[in-house]
XYZ file of C-alpha atoms in Angstrom:
338
model
C 0.113 -0.156 0.074
C 1.393 3.694 -1.806
C 1.378 6.265 1.298
C -1.267 8.123 -0.779
C -3.898 4.831 -0.519
C -2.765 4.804 3.443
C -3.787 8.728 3.926
C -7.192 8.133 2.212
C -7.740 4.577 4.367
C -6.374 7.063 8.280
C -9.266 9.632 6.612
C -12.084 7.816 5.707
C -11.524 5.900 9.567
C -11.554 9.579 11.078
C -14.594 11.100 9.738
C -16.574 7.475 10.098
C -15.338 7.155 13.882
C -16.160 11.404 14.330
C -19.928 10.617 13.648
C -20.237 7.949 15.707
C -18.333 9.572 18.949
C -20.912 12.381 19.176
C -23.060 10.001 20.807
C -20.650 7.967 22.600
C -19.359 7.455 26.412
C -17.216 4.895 28.644
C -16.120 4.319 30.907
C -12.304 3.070 31.814
C -10.018 0.494 33.495
C -7.119 1.096 34.674
C -4.217 -0.406 35.844
C -1.772 1.901 37.395
C -1.601 -0.702 40.062
C 0.021 -3.105 37.640
C 3.658 -3.065 36.068
C 3.374 -3.946 32.511
C 5.950 -5.090 29.939
C 5.895 -5.224 26.518
C 7.934 -6.369 23.334
C 7.822 -4.562 20.207
C 9.237 -5.554 16.155
C 8.366 -3.035 13.835
C 10.026 -0.706 10.797
C 10.009 2.424 11.420
C 13.462 3.413 10.151
C 14.041 6.978 9.739
C 15.906 8.411 6.677
C 17.130 12.044 6.148
C 16.622 13.601 2.874
C 19.011 16.678 2.085
C 18.467 18.891 -0.925
C 20.701 20.727 -3.162
C 19.941 23.534 -5.510
C 16.924 24.916 -6.764
C 13.612 23.881 -9.188
C 15.008 22.255 -12.137
C 18.002 21.758 -10.305
C 16.987 21.235 -7.131
C 19.372 16.899 -6.468
C 18.216 15.354 -3.435
C 19.613 13.026 -1.523
C 18.269 9.997 0.789
C 20.453 8.805 3.238
C 19.037 5.253 5.145
C 20.879 3.211 7.513
C 21.482 -0.544 7.514
C 18.364 -1.369 9.500
C 15.433 -1.880 8.769
C 13.845 -3.685 11.388
C 13.691 -2.692 15.151
C 12.908 -4.041 18.546
C 12.203 -2.128 21.617
C 10.801 -3.020 25.445
C 8.483 -1.373 27.760
C 8.064 -0.778 31.395
C 5.316 1.003 32.076
C 4.395 0.844 36.325
C 1.765 3.938 37.411
C 1.965 6.533 35.728
C 5.553 5.882 33.882
C 6.731 4.059 30.594
C 9.960 3.593 29.680
C 11.137 2.058 26.548
C 14.465 1.194 25.121
C 14.921 0.725 20.717
C 17.022 -0.446 19.006
C 18.303 -2.911 15.911
C 19.629 -6.206 16.246
C 22.406 -7.622 13.831
C 20.851 -11.416 13.530
C 17.554 -10.290 12.358
C 18.081 -9.947 8.159
C 17.602 -6.716 6.883
C 19.731 -5.469 9.652
C 22.958 -7.086 8.516
C 23.592 -6.072 4.835
C 26.929 -4.601 5.405
C 28.638 -5.919 2.361
C 26.757 -3.738 0.004
C 24.779 -1.064 2.499
C 28.083 -0.685 5.284
C 27.847 -0.844 9.313
C 24.712 1.313 11.196
C 23.696 2.026 15.101
C 21.366 2.541 16.059
C 19.625 3.369 20.136
C 16.962 4.982 21.210
C 15.121 5.979 24.459
C 12.766 7.245 25.209
C 9.935 8.048 28.280
C 6.448 8.982 29.209
C 4.307 10.646 31.370
C 0.612 10.700 31.774
C -0.204 13.291 34.456
C -3.746 14.082 34.915
C -5.143 14.539 31.493
C -1.226 15.589 29.705
C 0.939 13.549 27.704
C 4.285 14.074 28.176
C 6.984 12.242 25.982
C 10.647 13.017 25.919
C 13.286 10.190 23.508
C 16.822 10.581 22.507
C 18.049 8.910 19.951
C 21.594 8.062 18.144
C 22.053 6.582 15.143
C 25.056 6.178 12.952
C 26.378 4.385 10.080
C 24.672 6.000 7.014
C 24.159 4.602 3.338
C 23.572 6.981 0.005
C 19.705 4.993 -0.548
C 18.951 6.620 -3.954
C 21.694 5.491 -6.044
C 20.265 5.648 -9.737
C 19.710 8.988 -9.299
C 23.008 9.629 -9.232
C 24.396 6.740 -11.595
C 21.933 4.797 -13.801
C 23.713 1.633 -14.531
C 23.735 1.886 -10.492
C 22.086 -2.512 -9.824
C 20.576 -3.109 -7.014
C 21.630 -5.929 -5.182
C 25.021 -6.633 -6.740
C 26.935 -2.808 -6.698
C 27.946 -1.446 -3.458
C 25.670 1.569 -1.984
C 28.266 4.465 -1.099
C 28.877 4.108 2.837
C 29.087 7.213 5.120
C 30.256 5.381 8.296
C 31.040 8.369 9.972
C 28.273 10.009 10.014
C 26.128 10.173 12.599
C 22.669 11.942 13.652
C 21.791 12.697 17.924
C 18.265 13.399 18.528
C 16.442 15.333 21.393
C 13.418 15.850 21.792
C 9.689 15.474 23.331
C 5.787 16.269 22.886
C 3.353 18.189 25.207
C -0.285 16.937 24.346
C -3.605 17.340 26.823
C -6.913 15.428 26.039
C -9.747 17.000 25.934
C -12.611 14.776 26.401
C -11.446 13.204 29.968
C -13.873 10.450 29.415
C -11.734 9.649 26.590
C -8.525 7.338 27.536
C -5.489 7.692 25.087
C -3.636 5.866 27.370
C -5.311 2.655 26.191
C -3.679 3.578 22.811
C -0.243 4.516 23.363
C 1.205 2.617 26.107
C -2.580 0.024 26.828
C -2.125 1.340 30.961
C -5.984 1.833 30.375
C -8.564 -0.263 29.244
C -11.612 1.862 27.628
C -14.711 -0.477 28.312
C -16.882 1.740 25.955
C -16.244 3.258 22.134
C -15.348 7.362 22.650
C -12.658 10.011 20.871
C -11.267 13.355 21.446
C -9.004 16.432 19.919
C -5.195 16.561 20.909
C -3.715 18.989 20.933
C -0.205 19.089 20.996
C 4.071 20.583 21.011
C 6.491 18.615 18.973
C 10.037 19.855 19.776
C 12.917 18.918 17.830
C 16.845 19.031 18.618
C 19.514 16.711 15.909
C 22.981 17.621 15.244
C 23.950 15.789 12.051
C 28.269 15.541 11.846
C 30.331 13.263 9.436
C 33.822 12.786 8.421
C 34.684 13.253 4.295
C 38.065 12.728 3.789
C 39.141 14.496 6.500
C 36.595 17.207 6.731
C 34.898 17.529 8.932
C 31.029 18.698 8.760
C 28.013 19.378 11.353
C 24.676 21.040 10.375
C 22.039 21.891 13.354
C 18.519 21.727 13.449
C 15.414 22.592 16.002
C 12.142 22.278 15.270
C 9.168 23.045 16.998
C 5.886 22.478 15.813
C 1.611 23.361 17.229
C -0.459 20.607 16.119
C -3.780 19.067 17.046
C -5.244 15.172 16.490
C -7.923 13.584 16.743
C -8.164 10.080 18.149
C -11.005 7.796 18.606
C -11.130 4.781 20.395
C -14.097 1.947 19.055
C -14.394 -1.068 21.388
C -15.882 -3.930 19.894
C -16.910 -6.647 22.756
C -15.005 -6.604 25.988
C -11.242 -7.379 24.416
C -11.122 -5.715 21.755
C -10.683 -2.300 19.713
C -9.604 -0.254 16.958
C -8.552 3.049 17.261
C -7.401 5.325 14.367
C -6.038 8.730 14.676
C -5.159 11.943 12.698
C -3.279 15.181 13.334
C -2.808 18.445 11.577
C 0.095 20.573 12.386
C 2.463 23.914 11.949
C 5.101 25.055 12.782
C 8.781 26.056 12.143
C 12.591 24.788 11.300
C 15.580 27.006 12.148
C 18.860 25.080 10.457
C 23.052 26.024 11.285
C 25.061 23.991 8.885
C 29.178 24.565 9.259
C 30.797 22.791 6.594
C 34.059 22.984 7.708
C 34.655 23.170 11.960
C 38.351 24.654 11.017
C 37.443 27.556 9.811
C 33.888 28.057 11.448
C 31.406 29.186 8.201
C 28.657 28.744 9.143
C 25.584 28.588 6.842
C 21.491 29.260 8.863
C 17.946 29.171 7.815
C 15.044 28.743 8.096
C 11.382 27.239 7.445
C 8.116 27.187 8.002
C 7.083 23.302 8.196
C 3.952 21.626 7.251
C 3.209 17.919 9.190
C 0.404 15.788 8.540
C 0.536 12.236 10.679
C -2.084 8.921 11.551
C -2.415 5.627 12.887
C -4.666 2.813 12.767
C -4.085 0.835 16.464
C -5.847 -2.426 16.848
C -5.676 -4.640 19.988
C -6.695 -7.450 21.973
C -6.911 -6.455 25.463
C -7.154 -9.123 29.034
C -6.444 -8.503 32.540
C -2.821 -10.365 32.402
C -2.443 -10.507 28.350
C -1.871 -8.275 25.560
C -0.592 -7.855 21.902
C -1.791 -5.923 18.606
C -0.497 -3.960 16.181
C 0.088 -0.715 14.218
C -0.105 0.823 10.978
C 1.537 4.405 10.656
C 2.251 7.122 8.480
C 3.735 11.020 8.957
C 4.552 13.177 5.373
C 6.884 15.895 6.925
C 7.265 19.300 4.477
C 9.122 22.658 4.460
C 8.795 25.584 2.454
C 12.471 26.357 0.549
C 12.085 30.099 -1.419
C 8.567 29.472 -2.425
C 9.703 25.737 -2.891
C 6.930 23.128 -1.512
C 9.728 19.624 -0.686
C 8.860 16.821 1.235
C 11.731 16.509 3.095
C 10.457 12.607 5.127
C 7.080 10.492 4.545
C 6.956 7.012 5.815
C 4.585 4.088 6.188
C 5.851 1.602 8.849
C 3.794 -1.409 11.196
C 5.065 -2.300 14.724
C 3.232 -5.567 16.408
C 3.928 -6.027 20.223
C 2.341 -8.305 23.321
C 2.898 -7.597 26.964
C 1.771 -8.951 29.957
C 1.172 -7.265 33.595
C 1.843 -8.571 37.277
C 1.450 -6.911 40.488
C 4.477 -5.373 41.318
C 7.745 -6.920 43.098
C 7.529 -4.876 46.620
C 10.575 -2.915 46.365
C 9.130 -1.661 43.769
C 6.197 -0.935 44.940
C 7.911 1.544 47.934
C 10.402 3.105 45.163
C 7.883 4.408 43.737
C 6.143 5.327 46.809
C 8.529 7.580 48.508
C 9.812 8.665 45.055
C 5.490 10.387 44.833
C 6.161 11.374 48.321
C 8.598 14.179 47.616
C 7.342 14.156 43.351
C 4.053 14.753 43.902
C 3.031 15.229 40.285
C 3.893 11.112 40.241
């Protein structure tokens, strides 16, 4: 399924479920007194697009890492959800070192759910890229036979997060984000949120170092709907649109400190569809998500990054060990928001 078809499906689901949301009520079951562990596998490996030139003379280079599948492990307790993600080298699609070079990927995220807020923080470290669109530069290049141009010292470090607020108190965002709650009756909600990100791109080519720092901030509005089927299954689509800004500083040679600054207006669209099965102990499900990100560069509308990816998860809940409960209670006395 292409990105355009996926967007159409999510838009259709969005309007269908939004119409249902007007008369539905909800009843939420909380699992905050339980520890939940989850294992996830997904294909959400981002690529980065760099543009040079303008109009018909513009050239785009798409840089990707030699990791097509990502695994992650999550632990949830009370209002805290922590996730560590990485790309195991033994999985097929993550180890084509001969043609694409070696890559490393680590991602840590922390999500908090104080009252109706959703606070997300993350750190991502990626190193080792290859030029994905080789045929744009070498028409005779053959996929699967010829090696890609590799950039082993190309590294991206990202620090960021988002702050969201759920407008409908009868809607459980936690049941969709982390499965920390279960919504017994269907309901939906508008969710405004801010997203912010600092990314540092560094590279070394023939001994010459380059560095680019990007700051991104955006204001978004999304609509989430949780359609409950029976007592254990739910289907949850969402759609969000946003507008923001991107500010970048580029040093081509760190030795002479020559810097190029740029500012852009950004447009963002993302959506997804989550299907889950839940019991008090076991849970599993899948998600399909898309995202499209564009920016205005000197009156030319340029798509910088878009992707469509899937995720599968399985989880288990259990009573917290005494040491976990006692430690959390002590911290909560000092930090009441927890």
